[in-house]
Coordinates of C-alpha atoms in Angstrom, one line a residue:
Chain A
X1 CA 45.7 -54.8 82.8
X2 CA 46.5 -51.2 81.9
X3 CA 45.5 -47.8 82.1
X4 CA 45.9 -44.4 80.7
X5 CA 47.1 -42.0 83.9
X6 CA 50.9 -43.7 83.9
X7 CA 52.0 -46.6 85.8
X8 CA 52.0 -43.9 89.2
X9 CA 48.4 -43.6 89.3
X10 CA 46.2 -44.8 92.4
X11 CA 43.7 -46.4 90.8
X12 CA 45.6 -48.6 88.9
X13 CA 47.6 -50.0 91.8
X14 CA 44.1 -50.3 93.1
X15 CA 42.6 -52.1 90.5
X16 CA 45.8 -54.7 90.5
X17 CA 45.0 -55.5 94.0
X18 CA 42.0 -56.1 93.4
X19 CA 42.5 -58.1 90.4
X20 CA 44.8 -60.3 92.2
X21 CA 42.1 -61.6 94.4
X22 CA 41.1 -63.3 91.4
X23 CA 44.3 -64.8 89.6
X24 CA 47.3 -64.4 87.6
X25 CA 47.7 -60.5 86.8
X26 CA 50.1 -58.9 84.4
X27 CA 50.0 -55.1 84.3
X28 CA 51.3 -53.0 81.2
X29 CA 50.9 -49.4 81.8
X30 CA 52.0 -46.2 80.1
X31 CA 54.7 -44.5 81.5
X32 CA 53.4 -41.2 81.1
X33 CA 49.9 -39.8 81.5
X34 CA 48.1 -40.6 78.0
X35 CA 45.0 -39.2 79.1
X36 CA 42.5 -38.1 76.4
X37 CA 45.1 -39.8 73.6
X38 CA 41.7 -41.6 72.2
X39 CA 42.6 -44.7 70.0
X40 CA 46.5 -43.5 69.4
X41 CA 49.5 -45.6 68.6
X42 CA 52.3 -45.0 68.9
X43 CA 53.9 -45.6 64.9
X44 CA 56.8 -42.9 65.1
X45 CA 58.8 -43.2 68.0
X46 CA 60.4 -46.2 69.1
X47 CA 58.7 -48.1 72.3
X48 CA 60.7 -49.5 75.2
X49 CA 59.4 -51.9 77.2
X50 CA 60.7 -52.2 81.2
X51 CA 60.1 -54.9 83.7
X52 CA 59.5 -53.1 87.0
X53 CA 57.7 -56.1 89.2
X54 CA 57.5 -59.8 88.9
X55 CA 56.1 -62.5 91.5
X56 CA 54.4 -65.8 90.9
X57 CA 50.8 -64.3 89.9
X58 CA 52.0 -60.9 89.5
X59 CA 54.0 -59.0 87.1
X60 CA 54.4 -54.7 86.0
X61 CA 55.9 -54.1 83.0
X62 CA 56.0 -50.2 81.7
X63 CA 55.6 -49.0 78.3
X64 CA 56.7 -45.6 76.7
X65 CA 53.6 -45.5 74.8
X66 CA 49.5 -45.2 74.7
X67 CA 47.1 -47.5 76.2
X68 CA 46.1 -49.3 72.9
X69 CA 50.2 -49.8 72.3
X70 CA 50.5 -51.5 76.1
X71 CA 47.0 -53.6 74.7
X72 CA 48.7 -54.8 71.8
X73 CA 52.4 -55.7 73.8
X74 CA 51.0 -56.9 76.3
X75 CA 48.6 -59.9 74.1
X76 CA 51.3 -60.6 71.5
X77 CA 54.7 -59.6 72.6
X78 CA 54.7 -60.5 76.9
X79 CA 51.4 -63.3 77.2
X80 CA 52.1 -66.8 75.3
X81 CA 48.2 -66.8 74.9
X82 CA 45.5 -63.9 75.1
X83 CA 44.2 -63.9 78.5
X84 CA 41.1 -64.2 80.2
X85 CA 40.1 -60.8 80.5
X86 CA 41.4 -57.1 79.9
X87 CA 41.0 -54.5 82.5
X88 CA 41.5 -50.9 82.3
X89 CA 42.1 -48.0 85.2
X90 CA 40.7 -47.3 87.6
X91 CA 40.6 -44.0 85.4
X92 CA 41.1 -40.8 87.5
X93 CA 38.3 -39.2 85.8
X94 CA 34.8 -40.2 84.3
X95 CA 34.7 -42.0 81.0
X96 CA 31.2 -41.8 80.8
X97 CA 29.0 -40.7 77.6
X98 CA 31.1 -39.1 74.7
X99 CA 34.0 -39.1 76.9
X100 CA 34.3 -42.6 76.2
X101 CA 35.6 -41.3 72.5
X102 CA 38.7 -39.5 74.0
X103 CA 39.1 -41.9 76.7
X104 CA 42.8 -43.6 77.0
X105 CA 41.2 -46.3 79.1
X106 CA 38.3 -47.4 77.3
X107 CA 40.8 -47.2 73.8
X108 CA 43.0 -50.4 75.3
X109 CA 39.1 -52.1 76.0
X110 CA 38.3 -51.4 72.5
X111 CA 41.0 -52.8 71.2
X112 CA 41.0 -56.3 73.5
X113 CA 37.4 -55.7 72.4
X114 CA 38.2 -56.3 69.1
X115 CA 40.7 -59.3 69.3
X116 CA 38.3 -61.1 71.3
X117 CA 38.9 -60.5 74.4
X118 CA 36.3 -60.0 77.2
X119 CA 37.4 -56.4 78.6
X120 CA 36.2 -53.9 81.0
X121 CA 36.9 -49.9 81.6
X122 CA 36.5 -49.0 85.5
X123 CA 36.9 -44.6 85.5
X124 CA 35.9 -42.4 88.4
X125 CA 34.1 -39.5 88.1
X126 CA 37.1 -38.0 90.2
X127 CA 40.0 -36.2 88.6
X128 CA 42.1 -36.2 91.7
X129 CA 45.6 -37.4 92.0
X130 CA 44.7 -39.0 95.6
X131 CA 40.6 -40.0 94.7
X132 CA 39.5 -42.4 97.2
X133 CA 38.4 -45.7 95.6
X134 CA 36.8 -47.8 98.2
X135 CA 33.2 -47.6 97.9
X136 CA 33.8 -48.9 93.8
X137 CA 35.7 -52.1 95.1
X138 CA 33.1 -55.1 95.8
X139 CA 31.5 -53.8 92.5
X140 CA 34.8 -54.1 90.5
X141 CA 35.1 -57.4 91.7
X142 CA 31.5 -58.5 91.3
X143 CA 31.2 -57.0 87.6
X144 CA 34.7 -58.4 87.0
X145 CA 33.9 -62.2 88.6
X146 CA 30.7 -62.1 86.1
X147 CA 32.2 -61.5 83.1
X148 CA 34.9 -63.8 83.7
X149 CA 32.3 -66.3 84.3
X150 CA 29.8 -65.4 81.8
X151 CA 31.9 -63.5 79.1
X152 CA 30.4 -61.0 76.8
X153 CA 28.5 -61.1 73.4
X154 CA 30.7 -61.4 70.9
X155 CA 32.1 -57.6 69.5
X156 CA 30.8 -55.8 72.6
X157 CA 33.1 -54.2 75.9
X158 CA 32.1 -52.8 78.9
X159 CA 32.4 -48.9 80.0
X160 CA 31.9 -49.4 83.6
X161 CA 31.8 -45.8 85.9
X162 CA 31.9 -45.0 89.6
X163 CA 30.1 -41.9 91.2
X164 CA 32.5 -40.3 93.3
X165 CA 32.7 -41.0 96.7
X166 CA 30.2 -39.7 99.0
X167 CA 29.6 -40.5 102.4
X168 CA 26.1 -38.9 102.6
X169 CA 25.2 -40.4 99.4
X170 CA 26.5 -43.8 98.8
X171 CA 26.0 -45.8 95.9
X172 CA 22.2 -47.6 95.1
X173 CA 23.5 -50.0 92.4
X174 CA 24.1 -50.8 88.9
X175 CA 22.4 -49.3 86.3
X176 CA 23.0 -50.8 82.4
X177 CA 22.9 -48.1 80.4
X178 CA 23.3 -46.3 77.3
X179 CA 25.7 -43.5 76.2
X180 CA 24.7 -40.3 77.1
X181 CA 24.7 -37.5 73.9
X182 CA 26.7 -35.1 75.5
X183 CA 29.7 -32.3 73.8
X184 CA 32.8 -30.6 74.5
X185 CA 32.5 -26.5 74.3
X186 CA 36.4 -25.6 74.2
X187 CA 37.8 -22.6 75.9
X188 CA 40.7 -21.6 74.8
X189 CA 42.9 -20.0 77.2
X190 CA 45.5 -17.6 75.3
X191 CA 48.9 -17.0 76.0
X192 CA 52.3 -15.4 75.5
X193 CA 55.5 -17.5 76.0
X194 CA 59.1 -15.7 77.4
X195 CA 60.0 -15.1 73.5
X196 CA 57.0 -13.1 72.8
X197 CA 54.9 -15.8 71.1
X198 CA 51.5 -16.7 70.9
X199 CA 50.8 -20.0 72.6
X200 CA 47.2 -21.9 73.9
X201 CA 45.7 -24.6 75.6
X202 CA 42.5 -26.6 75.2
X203 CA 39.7 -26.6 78.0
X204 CA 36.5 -26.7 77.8
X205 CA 33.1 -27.6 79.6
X206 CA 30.9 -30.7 79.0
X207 CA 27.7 -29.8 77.9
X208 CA 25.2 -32.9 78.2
X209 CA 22.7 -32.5 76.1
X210 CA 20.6 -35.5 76.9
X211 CA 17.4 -35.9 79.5
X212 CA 17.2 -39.7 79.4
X213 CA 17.0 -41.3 82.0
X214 CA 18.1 -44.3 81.3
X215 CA 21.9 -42.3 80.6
X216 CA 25.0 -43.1 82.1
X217 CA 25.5 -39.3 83.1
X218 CA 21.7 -40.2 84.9
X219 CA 22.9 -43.1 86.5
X220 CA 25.7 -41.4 87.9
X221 CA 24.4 -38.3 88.8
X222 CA 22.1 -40.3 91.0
X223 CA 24.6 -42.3 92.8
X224 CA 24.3 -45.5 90.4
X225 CA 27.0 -47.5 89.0
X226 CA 26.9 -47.0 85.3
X227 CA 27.6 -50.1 82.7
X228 CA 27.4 -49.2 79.3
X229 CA 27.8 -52.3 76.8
X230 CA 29.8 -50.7 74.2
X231 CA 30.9 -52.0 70.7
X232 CA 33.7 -50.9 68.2
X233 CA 31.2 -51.4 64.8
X234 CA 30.6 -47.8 64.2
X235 CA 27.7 -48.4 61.6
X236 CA 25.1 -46.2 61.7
X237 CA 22.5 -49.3 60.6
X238 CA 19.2 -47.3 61.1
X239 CA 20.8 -44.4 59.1
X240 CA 21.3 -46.9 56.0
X241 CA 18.1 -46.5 54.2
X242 CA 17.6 -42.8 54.3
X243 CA 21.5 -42.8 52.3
X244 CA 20.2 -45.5 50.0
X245 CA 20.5 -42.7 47.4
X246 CA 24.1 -42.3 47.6
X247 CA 24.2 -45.3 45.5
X248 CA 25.3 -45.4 42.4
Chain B
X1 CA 39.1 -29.1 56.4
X2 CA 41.4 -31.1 58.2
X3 CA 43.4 -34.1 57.4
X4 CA 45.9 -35.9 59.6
X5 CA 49.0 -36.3 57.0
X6 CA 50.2 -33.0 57.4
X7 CA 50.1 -30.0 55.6
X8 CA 52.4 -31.0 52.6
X9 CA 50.2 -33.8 51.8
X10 CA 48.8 -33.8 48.2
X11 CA 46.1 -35.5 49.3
X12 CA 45.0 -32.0 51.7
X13 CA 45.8 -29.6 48.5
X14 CA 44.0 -32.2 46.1
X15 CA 40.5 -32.1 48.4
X16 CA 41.1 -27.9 48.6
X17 CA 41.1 -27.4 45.3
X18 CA 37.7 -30.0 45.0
X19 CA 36.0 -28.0 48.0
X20 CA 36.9 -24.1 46.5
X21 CA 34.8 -25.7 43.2
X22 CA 31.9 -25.7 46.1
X23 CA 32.8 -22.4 48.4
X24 CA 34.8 -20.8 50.6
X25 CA 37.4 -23.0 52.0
X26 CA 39.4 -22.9 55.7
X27 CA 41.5 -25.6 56.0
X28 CA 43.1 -26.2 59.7
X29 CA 45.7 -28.7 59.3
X30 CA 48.5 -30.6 61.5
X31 CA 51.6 -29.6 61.2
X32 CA 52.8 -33.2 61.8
X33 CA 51.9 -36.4 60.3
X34 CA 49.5 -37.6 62.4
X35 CA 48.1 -40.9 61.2
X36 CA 47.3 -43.7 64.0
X37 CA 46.2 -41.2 65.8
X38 CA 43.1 -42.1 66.5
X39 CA 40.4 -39.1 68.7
X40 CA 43.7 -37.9 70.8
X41 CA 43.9 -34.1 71.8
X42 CA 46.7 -32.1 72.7
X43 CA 46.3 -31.6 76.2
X44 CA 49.9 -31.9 78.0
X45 CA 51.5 -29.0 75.1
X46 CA 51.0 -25.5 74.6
X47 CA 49.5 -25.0 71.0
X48 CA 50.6 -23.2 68.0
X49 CA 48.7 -21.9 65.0
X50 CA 50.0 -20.5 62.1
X51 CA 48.2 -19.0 59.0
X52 CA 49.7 -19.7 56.0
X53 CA 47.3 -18.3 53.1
X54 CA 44.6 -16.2 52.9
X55 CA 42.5 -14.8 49.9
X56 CA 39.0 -14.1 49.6
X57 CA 37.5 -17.7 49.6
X58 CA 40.8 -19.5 50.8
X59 CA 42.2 -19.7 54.1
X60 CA 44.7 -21.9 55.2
X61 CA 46.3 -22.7 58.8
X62 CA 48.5 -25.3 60.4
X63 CA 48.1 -26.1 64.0
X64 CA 50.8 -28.2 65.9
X65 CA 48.4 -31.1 67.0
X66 CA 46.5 -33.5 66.1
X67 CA 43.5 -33.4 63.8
X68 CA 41.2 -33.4 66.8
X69 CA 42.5 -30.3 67.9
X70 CA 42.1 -28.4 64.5
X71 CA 38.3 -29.6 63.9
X72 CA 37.9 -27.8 67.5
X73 CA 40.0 -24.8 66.7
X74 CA 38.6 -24.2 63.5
X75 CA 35.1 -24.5 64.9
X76 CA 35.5 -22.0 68.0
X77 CA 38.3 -20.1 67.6
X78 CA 39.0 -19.1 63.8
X79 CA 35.3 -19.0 62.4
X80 CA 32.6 -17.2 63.7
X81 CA 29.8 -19.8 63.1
X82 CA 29.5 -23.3 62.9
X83 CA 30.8 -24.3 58.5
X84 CA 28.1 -25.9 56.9
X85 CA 30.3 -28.7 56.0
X86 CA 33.5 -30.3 57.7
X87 CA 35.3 -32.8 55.3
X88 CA 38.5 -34.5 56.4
X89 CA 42.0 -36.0 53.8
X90 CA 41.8 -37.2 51.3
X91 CA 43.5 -39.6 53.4
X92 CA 46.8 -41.2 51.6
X93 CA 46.0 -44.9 53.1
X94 CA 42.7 -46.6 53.6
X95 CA 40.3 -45.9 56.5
X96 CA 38.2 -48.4 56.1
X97 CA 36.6 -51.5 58.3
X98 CA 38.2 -50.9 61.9
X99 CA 40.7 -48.6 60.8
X100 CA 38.4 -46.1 61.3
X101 CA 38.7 -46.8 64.6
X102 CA 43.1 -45.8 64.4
X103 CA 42.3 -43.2 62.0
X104 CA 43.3 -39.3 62.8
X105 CA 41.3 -38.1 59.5
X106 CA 38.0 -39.9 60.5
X107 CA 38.5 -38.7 64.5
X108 CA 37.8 -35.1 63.4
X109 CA 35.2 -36.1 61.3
X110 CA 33.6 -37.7 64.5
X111 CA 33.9 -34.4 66.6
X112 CA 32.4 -32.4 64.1
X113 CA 29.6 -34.9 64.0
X114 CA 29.6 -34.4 67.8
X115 CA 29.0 -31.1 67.3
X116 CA 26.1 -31.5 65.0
X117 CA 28.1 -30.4 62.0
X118 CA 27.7 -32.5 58.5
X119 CA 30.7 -34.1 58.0
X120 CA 32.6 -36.4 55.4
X121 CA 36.3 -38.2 55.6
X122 CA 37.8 -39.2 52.3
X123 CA 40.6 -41.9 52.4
X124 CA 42.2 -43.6 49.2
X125 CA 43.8 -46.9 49.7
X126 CA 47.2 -46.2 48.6
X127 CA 49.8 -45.0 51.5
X128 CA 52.3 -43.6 49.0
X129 CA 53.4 -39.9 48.8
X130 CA 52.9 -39.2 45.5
X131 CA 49.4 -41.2 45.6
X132 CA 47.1 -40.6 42.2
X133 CA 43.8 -38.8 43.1
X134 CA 41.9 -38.2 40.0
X135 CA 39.8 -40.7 39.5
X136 CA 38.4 -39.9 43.1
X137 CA 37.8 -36.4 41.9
X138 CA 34.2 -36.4 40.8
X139 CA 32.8 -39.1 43.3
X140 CA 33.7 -36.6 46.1
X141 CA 32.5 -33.4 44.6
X142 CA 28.6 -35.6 43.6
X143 CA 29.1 -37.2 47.9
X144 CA 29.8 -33.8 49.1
X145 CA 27.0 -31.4 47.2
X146 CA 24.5 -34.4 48.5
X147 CA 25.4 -34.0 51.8
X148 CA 25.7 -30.4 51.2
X149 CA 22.0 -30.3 49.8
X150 CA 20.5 -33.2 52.1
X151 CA 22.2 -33.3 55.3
X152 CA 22.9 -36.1 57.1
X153 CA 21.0 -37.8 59.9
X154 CA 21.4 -36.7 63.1
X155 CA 24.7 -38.2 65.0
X156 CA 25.9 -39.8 61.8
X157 CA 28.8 -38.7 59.5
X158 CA 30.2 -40.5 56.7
X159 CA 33.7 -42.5 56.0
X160 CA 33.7 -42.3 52.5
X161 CA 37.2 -45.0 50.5
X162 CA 38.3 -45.3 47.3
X163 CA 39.8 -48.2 45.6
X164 CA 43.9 -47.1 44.6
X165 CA 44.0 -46.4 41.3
X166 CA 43.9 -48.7 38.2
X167 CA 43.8 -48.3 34.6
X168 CA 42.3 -51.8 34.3
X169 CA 39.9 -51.7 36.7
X170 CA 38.4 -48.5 36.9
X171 CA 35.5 -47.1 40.1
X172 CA 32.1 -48.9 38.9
X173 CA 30.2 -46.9 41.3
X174 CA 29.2 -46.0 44.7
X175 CA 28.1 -48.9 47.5
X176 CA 26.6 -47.7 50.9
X177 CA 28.5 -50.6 53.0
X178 CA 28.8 -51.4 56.9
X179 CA 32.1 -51.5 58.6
X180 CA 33.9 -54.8 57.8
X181 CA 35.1 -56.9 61.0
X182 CA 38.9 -57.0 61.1
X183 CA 41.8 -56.9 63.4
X184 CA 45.5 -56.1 63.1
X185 CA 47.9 -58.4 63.8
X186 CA 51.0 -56.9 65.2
X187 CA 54.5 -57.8 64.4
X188 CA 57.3 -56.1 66.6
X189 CA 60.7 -55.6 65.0
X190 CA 63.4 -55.9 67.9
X191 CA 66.0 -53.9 67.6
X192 CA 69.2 -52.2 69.5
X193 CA 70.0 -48.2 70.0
X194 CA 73.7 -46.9 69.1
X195 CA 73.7 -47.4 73.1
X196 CA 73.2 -51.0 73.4
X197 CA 69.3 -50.9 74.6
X198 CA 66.8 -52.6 73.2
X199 CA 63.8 -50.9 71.4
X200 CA 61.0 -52.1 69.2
X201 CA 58.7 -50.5 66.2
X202 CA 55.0 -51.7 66.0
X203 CA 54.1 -53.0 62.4
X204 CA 51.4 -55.0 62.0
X205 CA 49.5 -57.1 59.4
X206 CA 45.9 -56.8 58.8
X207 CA 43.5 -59.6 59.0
X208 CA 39.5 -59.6 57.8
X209 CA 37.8 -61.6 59.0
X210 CA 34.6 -60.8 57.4
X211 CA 33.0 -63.1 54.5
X212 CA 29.9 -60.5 54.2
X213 CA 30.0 -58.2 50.5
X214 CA 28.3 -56.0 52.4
X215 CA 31.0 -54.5 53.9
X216 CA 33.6 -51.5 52.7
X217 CA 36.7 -54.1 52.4
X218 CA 34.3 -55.8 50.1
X219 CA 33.6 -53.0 48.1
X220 CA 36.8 -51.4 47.7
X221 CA 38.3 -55.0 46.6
X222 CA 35.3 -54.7 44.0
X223 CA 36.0 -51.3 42.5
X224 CA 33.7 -49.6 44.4
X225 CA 33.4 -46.4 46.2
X226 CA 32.7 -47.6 49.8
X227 CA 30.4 -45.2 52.4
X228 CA 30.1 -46.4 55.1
X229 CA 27.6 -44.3 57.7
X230 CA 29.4 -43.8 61.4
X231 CA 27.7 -42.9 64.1
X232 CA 29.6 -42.1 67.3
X233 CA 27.2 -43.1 69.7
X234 CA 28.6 -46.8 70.6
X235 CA 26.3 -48.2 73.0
X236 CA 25.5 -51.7 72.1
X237 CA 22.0 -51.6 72.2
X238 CA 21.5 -55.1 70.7
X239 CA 23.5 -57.0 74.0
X240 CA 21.2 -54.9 76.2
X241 CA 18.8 -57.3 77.0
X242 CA 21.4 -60.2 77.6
X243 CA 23.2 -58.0 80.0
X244 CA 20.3 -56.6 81.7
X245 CA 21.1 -59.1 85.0
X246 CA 24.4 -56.8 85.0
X247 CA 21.7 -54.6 87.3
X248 CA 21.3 -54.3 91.2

């Protein structure tokens, strides 16, 4: 297990409980917040690697580093063998359609993804420090008990979101889905430090620019679970004849 | 233009001087070497930009973060349009099969694809410093007027390699090529501070595991230009169907 909001975070404490219902877990998490860090290793600083819990099925180690580092310590430098199954979050925050790109948590699935491992993202379409997780529980474990049981096809992950909680609408059910085509418009909020000098920050606002229905963003804005199976070859195959001509 | 080697890199002046053959030129570049980096944006530090030259078709800036960060600040911030072209490097290392998926230089070719902007990374397969670039020189101008002229499909950009150079064996031509499957292997060198605690550098070797010659790795071992289409939308479309009882 890991995640990408620091080894603090609610919904990873969550997700290890759950987790634990099912057998031997062994957590790596960052020990920062590495939200938004996308695929990033961590090649210029040195890692350090800290042993904070450790019972019979249940160990927490914490990393100075990215999700995809606490991936890759975690299968080859604490686990004799690669283990069963990867889980990442539960992500304060929703992973679904582009955000899966920038996403922290779905980079440490990618890369379990791509040594073989069967792996799933849980996020939250919920930013907050104290989000309340219940209602996504029995479908963690059900989506999680499947998987282990079933596996996945070979080269493919899943990106698994949870509508935020609602008591007046709760949630219908699962939905598989694809990845909605959505974008990032920045806002860039300008600033002058103490010393006089120009400084900004990134925002922005999330511009969906997609009607399907069968969407993850459509799924969740109507109170579905979304899955999307995702995979890590990025070839555009149905672009490949229209380039034949670069050919030469 | 960005690149994720820094603004020093010869690989960054090399591809300016190609692109001002073509038009007017702004490059936004890290200030840092950013390889590894992968789609990460700097969300948890105040930015910095800097311009550093400026002429009549030229302008050149440096931005402390990563190359994510400068596609996005060149876009909405320093230009007043959308540029008709983004191209990313020339990278000094290769970006090809799943490195694309570590790779700073192809991440803001990615968001400018998300942003519906034609866009191209260059990568050469040589890490050094003082890495040779010539014989790239007019496979990138022909690849870029194309794209230029033609455009490219809709959600697709390009990751464009070239073999290091060698006399012997010089570029044959130009193959359009699907991501090779491949992993890295980490190895993790142990070592001790000045203060007695124990740290540890991620290195790692890389495996392919991918007989096909239709891939990039395959290519580039060939003397060939690989171009491999990306597409950013990573739904797995073809494990859809097996998945489907995933829904409730």
């Amino acid at each position: 297990m890991t995640n990408d909001d620091g080894y603090l975070a609610k919904g990873l404490r969550r997700l290890a409980d759950l987790m634990r219902q099912l057998g031997k877990v062994v957590v790596v998490s960052t020990e920062q917040v590495k939200s938004a860090q996308g695929h990033s290793m961590t090649i210029n600083e040195p890692l350090r690697l800290r042993l904070l819990e450790q019972s019979d099925d249940f160990e927490m180690y914490v990393l100075n580093g990215c999700p995809v580092d606490c991936a890759k310590v975690g299968f080859q430098m604490i686990l004799d063998e690669y283990p069963a199954l990867l889980v990442s979050g539960i992500n304060h925050g929703s992973n679904a359609s582009t955000n899966v790109i920038y996403s922290g948590t779905m980079a440490a699935v990618v890369e379990a993804c791509m040594d073989g491992i069967p792996a799933i993202g849980f996020s939250l379409e919920d930013y907050s420090h104290d989000a309340y997780f219940d209602h996504a529980d029995s479908y963690i474990l059900d989506i999680t008990k499947r998987v282990l049981r079933d596996g996945l096809p070979k080269g493919v992950c899943l990106n698994v979101n949870f509508p935020k909680y609602s008591e007046e609408n709760p949630i219908k059910g699962v939905k598989l889905c694809r990845q909605a085509t959505a974008r990032w418009k920045e806002i860039f909020d300008k600033r002058r430090d103490p010393h006089g000098r120009e400084y900004f920050w990134i925002g922005g606002e999330f511009i969906v620019e997609d009607d399907g229905t069968d969407t993850d963003v459509y799924a969740l804005k109507n109170n579905y679970v979304s899955v999307v199976p995702t995979q890590y070859d990025w070839t555009a195959y149905d672009a490949m004849k229209q380039l034949k001509n670069f050919e030469k």
